[in-house]
XYZ file of N, CA and C in Angstrom:
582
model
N 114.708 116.910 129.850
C 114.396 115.574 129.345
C 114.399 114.555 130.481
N 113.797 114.588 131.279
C 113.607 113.972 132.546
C 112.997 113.003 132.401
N 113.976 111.772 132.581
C 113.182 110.248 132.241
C 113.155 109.985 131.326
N 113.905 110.654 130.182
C 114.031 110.232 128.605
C 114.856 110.674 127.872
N 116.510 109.858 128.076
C 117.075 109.705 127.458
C 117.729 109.817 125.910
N 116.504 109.475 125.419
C 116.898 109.013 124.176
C 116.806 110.487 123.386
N 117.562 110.899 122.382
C 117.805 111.984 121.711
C 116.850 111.955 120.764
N 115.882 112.748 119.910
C 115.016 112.942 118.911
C 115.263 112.442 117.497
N 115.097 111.575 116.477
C 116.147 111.668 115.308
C 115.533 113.121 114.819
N 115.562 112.977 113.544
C 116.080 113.923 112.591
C 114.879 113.497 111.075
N 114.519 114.290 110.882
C 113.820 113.998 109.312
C 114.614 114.597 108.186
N 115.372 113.684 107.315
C 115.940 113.989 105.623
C 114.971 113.725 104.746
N 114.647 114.828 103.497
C 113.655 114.740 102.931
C 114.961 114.779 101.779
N 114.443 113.743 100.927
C 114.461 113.947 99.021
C 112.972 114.496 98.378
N 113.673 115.411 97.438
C 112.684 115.957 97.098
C 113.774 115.543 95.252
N 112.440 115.564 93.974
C 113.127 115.465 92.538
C 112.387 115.457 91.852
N 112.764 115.386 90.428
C 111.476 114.913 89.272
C 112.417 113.447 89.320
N 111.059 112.955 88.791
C 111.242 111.309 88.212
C 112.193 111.374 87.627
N 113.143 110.422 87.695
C 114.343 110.067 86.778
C 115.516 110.679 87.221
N 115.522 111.659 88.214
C 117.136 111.907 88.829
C 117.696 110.991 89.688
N 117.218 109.855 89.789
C 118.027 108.701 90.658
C 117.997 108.754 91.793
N 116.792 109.458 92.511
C 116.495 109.592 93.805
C 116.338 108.059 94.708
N 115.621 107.465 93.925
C 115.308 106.026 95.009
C 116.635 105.643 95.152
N 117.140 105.484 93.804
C 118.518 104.654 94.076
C 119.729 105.448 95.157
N 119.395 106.417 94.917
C 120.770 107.689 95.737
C 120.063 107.393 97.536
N 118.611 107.245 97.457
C 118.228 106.956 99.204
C 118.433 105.420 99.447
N 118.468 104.076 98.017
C 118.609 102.982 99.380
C 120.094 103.049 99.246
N 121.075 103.865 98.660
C 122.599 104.189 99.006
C 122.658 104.679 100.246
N 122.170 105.863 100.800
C 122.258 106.373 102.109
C 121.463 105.469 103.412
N 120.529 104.733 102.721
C 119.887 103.836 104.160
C 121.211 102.950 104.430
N 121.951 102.296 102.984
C 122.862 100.961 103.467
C 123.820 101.401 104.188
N 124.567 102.702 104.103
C 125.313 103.521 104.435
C 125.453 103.692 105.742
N 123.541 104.343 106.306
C 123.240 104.534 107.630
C 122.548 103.660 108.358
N 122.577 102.995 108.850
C 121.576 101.884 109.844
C 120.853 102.878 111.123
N 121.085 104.493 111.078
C 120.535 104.837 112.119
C 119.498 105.799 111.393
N 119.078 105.454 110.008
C 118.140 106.222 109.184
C 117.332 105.136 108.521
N 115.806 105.387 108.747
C 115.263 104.810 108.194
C 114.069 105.042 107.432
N 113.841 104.289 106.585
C 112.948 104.965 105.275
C 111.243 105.310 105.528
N 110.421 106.098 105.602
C 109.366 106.762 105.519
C 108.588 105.814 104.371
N 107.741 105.237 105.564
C 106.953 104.406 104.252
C 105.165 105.584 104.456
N 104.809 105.704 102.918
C 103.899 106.742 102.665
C 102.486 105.690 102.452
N 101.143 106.520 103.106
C 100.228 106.166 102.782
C 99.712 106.512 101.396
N 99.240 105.566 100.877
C 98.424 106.217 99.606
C 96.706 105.564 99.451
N 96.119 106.263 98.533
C 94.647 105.284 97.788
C 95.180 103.900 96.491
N 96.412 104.370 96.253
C 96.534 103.455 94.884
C 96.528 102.180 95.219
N 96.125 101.297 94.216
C 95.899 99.904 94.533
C 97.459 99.078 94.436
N 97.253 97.963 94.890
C 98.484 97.690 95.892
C 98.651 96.375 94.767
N 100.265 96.697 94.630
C 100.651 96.126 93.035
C 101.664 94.665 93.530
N 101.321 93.674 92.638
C 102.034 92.758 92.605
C 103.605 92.644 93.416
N 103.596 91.849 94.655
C 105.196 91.973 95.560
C 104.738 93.001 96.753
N 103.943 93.797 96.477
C 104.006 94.732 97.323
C 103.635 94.141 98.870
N 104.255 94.826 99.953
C 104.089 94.321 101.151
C 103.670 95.682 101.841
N 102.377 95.356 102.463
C 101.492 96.312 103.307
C 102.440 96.701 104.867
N 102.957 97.995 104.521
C 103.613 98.953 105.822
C 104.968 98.422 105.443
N 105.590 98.264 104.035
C 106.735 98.092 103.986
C 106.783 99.258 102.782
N 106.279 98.832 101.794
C 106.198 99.588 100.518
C 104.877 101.007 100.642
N 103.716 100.557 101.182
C 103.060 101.488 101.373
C 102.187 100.998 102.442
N 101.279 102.126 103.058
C 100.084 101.518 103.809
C 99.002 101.979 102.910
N 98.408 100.897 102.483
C 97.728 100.960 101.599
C 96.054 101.345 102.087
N 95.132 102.810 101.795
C 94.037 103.037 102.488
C 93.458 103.089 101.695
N 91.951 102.751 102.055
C 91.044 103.120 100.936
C 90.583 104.208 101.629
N 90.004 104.911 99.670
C 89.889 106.307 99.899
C 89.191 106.958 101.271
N 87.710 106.331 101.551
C 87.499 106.560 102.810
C 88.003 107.176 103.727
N 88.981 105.693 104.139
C 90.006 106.139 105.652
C 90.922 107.112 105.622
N 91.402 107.782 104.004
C 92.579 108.478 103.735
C 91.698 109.686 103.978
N 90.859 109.810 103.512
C 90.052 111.197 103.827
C 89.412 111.706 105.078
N 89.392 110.686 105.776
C 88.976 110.721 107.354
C 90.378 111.361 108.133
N 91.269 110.687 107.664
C 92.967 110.888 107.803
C 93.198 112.019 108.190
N 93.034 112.814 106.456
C 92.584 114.096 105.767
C 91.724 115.210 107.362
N 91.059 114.827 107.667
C 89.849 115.740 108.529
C 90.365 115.796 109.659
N 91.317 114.610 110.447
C 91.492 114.241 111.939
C 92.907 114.971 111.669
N 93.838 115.606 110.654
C 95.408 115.904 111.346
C 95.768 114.917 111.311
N 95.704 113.742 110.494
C 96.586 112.615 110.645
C 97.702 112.399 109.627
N 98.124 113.586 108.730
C 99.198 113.515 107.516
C 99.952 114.653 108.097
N 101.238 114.860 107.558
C 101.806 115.654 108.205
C 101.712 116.687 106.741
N 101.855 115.659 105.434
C 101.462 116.082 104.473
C 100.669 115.337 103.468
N 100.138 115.530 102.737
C 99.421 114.379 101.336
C 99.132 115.476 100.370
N 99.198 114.694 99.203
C 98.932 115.057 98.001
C 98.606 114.239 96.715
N 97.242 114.976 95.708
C 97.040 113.711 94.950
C 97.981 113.836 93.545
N 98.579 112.927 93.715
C 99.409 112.763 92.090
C 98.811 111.350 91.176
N 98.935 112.068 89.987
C 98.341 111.163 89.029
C 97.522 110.051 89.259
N 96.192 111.066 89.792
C 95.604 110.096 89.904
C 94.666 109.455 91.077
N 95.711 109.231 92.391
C 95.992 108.960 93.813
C 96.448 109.717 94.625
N 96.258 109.075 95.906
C 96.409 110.550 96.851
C 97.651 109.391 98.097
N 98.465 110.684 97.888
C 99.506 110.062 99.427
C 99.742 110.794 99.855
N 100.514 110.303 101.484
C 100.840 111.224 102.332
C 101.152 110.622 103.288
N 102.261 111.460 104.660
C 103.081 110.993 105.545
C 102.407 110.837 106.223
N 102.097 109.834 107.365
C 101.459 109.814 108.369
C 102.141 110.306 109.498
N 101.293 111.132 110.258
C 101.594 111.952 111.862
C 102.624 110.871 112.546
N 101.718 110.008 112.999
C 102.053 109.110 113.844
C 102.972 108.522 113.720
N 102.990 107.607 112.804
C 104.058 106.810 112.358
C 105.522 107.687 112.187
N 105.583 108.842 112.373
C 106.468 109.612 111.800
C 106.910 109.896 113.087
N 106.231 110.530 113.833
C 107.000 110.645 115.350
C 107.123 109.678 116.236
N 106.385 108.879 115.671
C 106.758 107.258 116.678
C 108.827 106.938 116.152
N 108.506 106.888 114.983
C 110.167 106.787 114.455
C 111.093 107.710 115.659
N 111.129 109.263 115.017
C 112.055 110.078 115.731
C 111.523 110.277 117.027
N 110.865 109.480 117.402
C 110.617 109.741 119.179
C 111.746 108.011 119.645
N 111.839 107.564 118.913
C 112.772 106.515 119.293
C 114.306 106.425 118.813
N 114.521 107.996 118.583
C 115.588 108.308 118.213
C 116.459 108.006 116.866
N 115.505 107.356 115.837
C 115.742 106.898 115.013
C 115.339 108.695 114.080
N 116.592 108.472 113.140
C 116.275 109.672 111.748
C 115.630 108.819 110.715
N 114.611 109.909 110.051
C 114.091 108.717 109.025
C 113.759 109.509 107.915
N 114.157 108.996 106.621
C 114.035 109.205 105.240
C 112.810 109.628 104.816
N 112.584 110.562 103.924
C 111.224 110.422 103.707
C 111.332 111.267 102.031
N 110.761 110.701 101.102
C 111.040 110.567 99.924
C 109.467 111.774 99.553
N 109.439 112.718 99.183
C 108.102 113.859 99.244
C 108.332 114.628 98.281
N 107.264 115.468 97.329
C 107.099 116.278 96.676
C 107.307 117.520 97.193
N 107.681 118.683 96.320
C 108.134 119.636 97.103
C 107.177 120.621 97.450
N 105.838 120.167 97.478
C 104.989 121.220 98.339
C 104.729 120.237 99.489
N 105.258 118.795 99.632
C 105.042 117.985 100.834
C 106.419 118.667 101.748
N 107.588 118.324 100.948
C 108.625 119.082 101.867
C 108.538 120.021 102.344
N 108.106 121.142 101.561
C 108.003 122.690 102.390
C 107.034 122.693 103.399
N 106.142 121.669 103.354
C 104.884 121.774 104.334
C 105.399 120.683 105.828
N 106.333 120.100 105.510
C 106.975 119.754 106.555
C 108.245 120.325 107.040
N 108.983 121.497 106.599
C 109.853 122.214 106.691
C 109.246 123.017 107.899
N 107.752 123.464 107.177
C 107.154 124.481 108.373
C 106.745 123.671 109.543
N 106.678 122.271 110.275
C 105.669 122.031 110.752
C 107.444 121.333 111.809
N 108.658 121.024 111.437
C 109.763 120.573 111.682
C 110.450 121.313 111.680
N 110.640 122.157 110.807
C 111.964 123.832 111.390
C 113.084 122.774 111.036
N 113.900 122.988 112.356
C 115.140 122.762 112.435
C 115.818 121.006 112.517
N 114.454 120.599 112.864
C 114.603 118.922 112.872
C 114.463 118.201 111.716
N 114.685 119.375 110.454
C 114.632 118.847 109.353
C 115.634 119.076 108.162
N 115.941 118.458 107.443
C 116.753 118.680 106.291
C 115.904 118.353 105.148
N 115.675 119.493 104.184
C 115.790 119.340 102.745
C 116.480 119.167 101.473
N 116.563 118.368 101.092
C 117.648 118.005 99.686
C 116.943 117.588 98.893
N 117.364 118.772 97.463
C 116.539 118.548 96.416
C 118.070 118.428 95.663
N 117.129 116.914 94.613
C 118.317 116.094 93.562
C 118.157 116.895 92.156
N 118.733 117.531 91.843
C 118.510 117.757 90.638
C 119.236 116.731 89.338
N 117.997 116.858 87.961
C 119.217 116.095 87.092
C 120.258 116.958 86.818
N 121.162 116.627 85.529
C 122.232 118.034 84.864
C 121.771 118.638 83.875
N 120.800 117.942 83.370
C 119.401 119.198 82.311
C 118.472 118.176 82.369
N 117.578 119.342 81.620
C 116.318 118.592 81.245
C 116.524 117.720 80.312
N 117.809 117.871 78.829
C 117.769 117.012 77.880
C 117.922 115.329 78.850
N 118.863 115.795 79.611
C 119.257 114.432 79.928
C 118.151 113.135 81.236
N 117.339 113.984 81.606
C 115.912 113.672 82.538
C 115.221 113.509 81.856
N 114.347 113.871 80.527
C 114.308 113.898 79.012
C 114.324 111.917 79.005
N 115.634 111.804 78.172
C 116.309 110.542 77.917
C 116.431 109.590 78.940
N 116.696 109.657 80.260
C 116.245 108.730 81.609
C 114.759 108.030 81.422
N 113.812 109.264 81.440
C 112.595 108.688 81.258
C 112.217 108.014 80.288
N 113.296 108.436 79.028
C 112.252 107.349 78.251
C 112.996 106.206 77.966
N 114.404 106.315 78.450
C 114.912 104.927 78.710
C 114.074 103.806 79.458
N 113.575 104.484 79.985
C 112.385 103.562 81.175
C 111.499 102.557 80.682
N 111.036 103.540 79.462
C 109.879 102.809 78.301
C 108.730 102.012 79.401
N 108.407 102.773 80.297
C 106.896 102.597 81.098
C 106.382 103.806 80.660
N 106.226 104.549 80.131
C 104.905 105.349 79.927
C 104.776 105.507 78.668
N 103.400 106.155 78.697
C 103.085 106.500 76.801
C 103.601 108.263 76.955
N 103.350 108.422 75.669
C 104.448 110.034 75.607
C 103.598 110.927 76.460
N 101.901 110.847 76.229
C 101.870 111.602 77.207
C 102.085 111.638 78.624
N 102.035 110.885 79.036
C 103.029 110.530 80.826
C 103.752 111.040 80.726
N 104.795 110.590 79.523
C 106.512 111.527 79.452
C 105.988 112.742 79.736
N 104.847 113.499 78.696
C 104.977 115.077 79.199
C 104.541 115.380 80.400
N 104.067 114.867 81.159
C 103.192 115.008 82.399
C 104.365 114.911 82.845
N 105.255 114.121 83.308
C 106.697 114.093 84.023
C 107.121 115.581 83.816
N 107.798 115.622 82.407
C 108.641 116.721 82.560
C 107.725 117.718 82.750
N 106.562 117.902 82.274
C 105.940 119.498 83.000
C 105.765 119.198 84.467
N 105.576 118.575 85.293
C 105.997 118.269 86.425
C 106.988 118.800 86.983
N 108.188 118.002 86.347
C 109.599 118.372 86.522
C 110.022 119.731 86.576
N 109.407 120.246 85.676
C 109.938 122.008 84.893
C 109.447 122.645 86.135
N 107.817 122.580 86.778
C 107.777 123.041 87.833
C 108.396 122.677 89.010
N 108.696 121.608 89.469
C 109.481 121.211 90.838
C 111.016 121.621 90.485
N 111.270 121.782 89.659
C 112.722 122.363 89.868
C 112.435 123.999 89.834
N 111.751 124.648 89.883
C 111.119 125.918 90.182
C 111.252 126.304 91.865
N 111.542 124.964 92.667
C 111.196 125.434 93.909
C 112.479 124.799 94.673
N 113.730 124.527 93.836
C 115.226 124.163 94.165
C 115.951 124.579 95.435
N 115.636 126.197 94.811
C 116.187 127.369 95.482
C 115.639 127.225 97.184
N 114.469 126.499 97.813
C 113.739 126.884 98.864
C 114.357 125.527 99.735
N 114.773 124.726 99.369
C 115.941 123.770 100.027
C 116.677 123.894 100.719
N 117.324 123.425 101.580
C 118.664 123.265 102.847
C 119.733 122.943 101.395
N 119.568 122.255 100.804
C 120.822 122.107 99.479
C 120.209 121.355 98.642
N 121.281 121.447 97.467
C 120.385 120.759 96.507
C 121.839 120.102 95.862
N 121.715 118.932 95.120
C 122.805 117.807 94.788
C 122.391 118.100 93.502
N 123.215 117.875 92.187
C 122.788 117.519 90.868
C 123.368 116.022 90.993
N 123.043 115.121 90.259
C 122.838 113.626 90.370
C 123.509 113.534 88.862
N 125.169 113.541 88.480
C 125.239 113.560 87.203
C 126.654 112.244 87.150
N 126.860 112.011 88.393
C 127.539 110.828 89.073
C 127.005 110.324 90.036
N 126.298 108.735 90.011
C 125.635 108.608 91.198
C 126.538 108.804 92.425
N 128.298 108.062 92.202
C 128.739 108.144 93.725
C 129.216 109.367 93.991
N 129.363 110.360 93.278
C 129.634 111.750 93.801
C 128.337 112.585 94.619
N 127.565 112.045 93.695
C 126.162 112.473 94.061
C 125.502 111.894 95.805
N 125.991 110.647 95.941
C 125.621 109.929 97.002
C 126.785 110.040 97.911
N 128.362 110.632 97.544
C 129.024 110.952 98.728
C 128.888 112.703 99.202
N 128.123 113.305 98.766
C 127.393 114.417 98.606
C 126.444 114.655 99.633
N 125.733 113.901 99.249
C 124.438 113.772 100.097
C 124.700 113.026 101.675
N 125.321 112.258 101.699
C 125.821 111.504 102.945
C 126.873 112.478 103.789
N 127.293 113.305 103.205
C 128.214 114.343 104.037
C 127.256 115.212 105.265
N 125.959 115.710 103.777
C 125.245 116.677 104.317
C 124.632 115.908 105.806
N 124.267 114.642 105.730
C 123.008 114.271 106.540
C 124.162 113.732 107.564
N 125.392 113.295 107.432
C 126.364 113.132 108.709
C 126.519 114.593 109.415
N 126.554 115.588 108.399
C 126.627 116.905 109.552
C 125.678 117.625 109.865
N 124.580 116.767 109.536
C 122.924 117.190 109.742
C 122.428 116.188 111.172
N 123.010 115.064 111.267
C 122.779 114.549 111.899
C 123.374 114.828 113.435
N 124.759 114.922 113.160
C 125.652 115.155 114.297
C 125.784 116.353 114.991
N 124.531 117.721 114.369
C 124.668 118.638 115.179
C 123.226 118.260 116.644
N 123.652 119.043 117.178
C 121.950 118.924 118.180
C 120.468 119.770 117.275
């Protein structure tokens, strides 16, 4: 490392179905860590009321996302309901090339596809809920979707918890602070090895 100092961070991936308390369990671990920072994802979807461009998303039209698509510029993308997102190359090693670890919130054929492409500079953690009844009742506590969304979630869900097992670990989320002193263990001794 001749002439460069600075140590590599680290990529932590959450991987979940909707409604296991993933966002909330990652801005617990950002406040936690000031030396981790959050993976903001490109998408096509249109850019919603509050939203701030390269904070919340980088917002592309389809075009440029598909050009993206052709040049190697995602590390992963995928279209969900609808829209298409995905990590950007760049932006991603610009982070851990400045030694910063950074969050990155992905579906679990985005995780595994960055598992292969990161090896060992990566951690996977998949949140599970404590059943389906109770991921079930989260979602529709929510009362944003019509039922069929609900089923689109949980058949979603039913499959992404199909792929648990292929994780660095996996948390069930059935106490957020057990759940979030859980997860903060893993990524302090994820972090602190070389």
């Amino acid at each position: 490392m001749a002439g460069n100092d600075v140590k590599r961070g680290k990529l932590i991936v959450f991987s979940a179905p909707s409604g296991t308390g993933k966002s909330t369990l990652a801005k617990i671990v950002l406040e936690r860590c000031p030396c981790i920072v959050f993976s903001v994802s490109a998408t096509t979807r249109k850019q919603r009321e509050g939203e701030k461009e390269g904070v919340n998303y980088y917002f592309l039209p389809v075009e440029k996302f598909e050009e993206k698509i052709r040049t190697g510029g995602f590390i992963e993308h995928e279209y969900f309901f609808g829209n298409q997102y995905g990590t950007l190359l760049d932006k991603t090693e610009e982070i851990i090339a400045s030694g910063k670890s950074i969050l990155l919130d992905l579906d679990v054929k985005g995780a595994l596809n960055l598992k292969k492409l990161f090896g060992k500079e990566s951690l996977l953690i998949f949140i599970m809920p404590p059943s389906m009844e109770v991921l079930e009742q989260r979602l529709k506590g929510r009362q944003s979707e019509s039922p069929e969304q609900l089923e689109l979630r949980l058949e979603r869900a039913r499959f992404e918890l199909g792929f648990a097992d292929k994780f660095d670990a996996t948390v069930v989320n059935d106490n957020l602070d057990q759940a979030a002193d859980a997860i903060s263990a893993l990524i302090d001794d994820f972090i602190s090895t070389t």
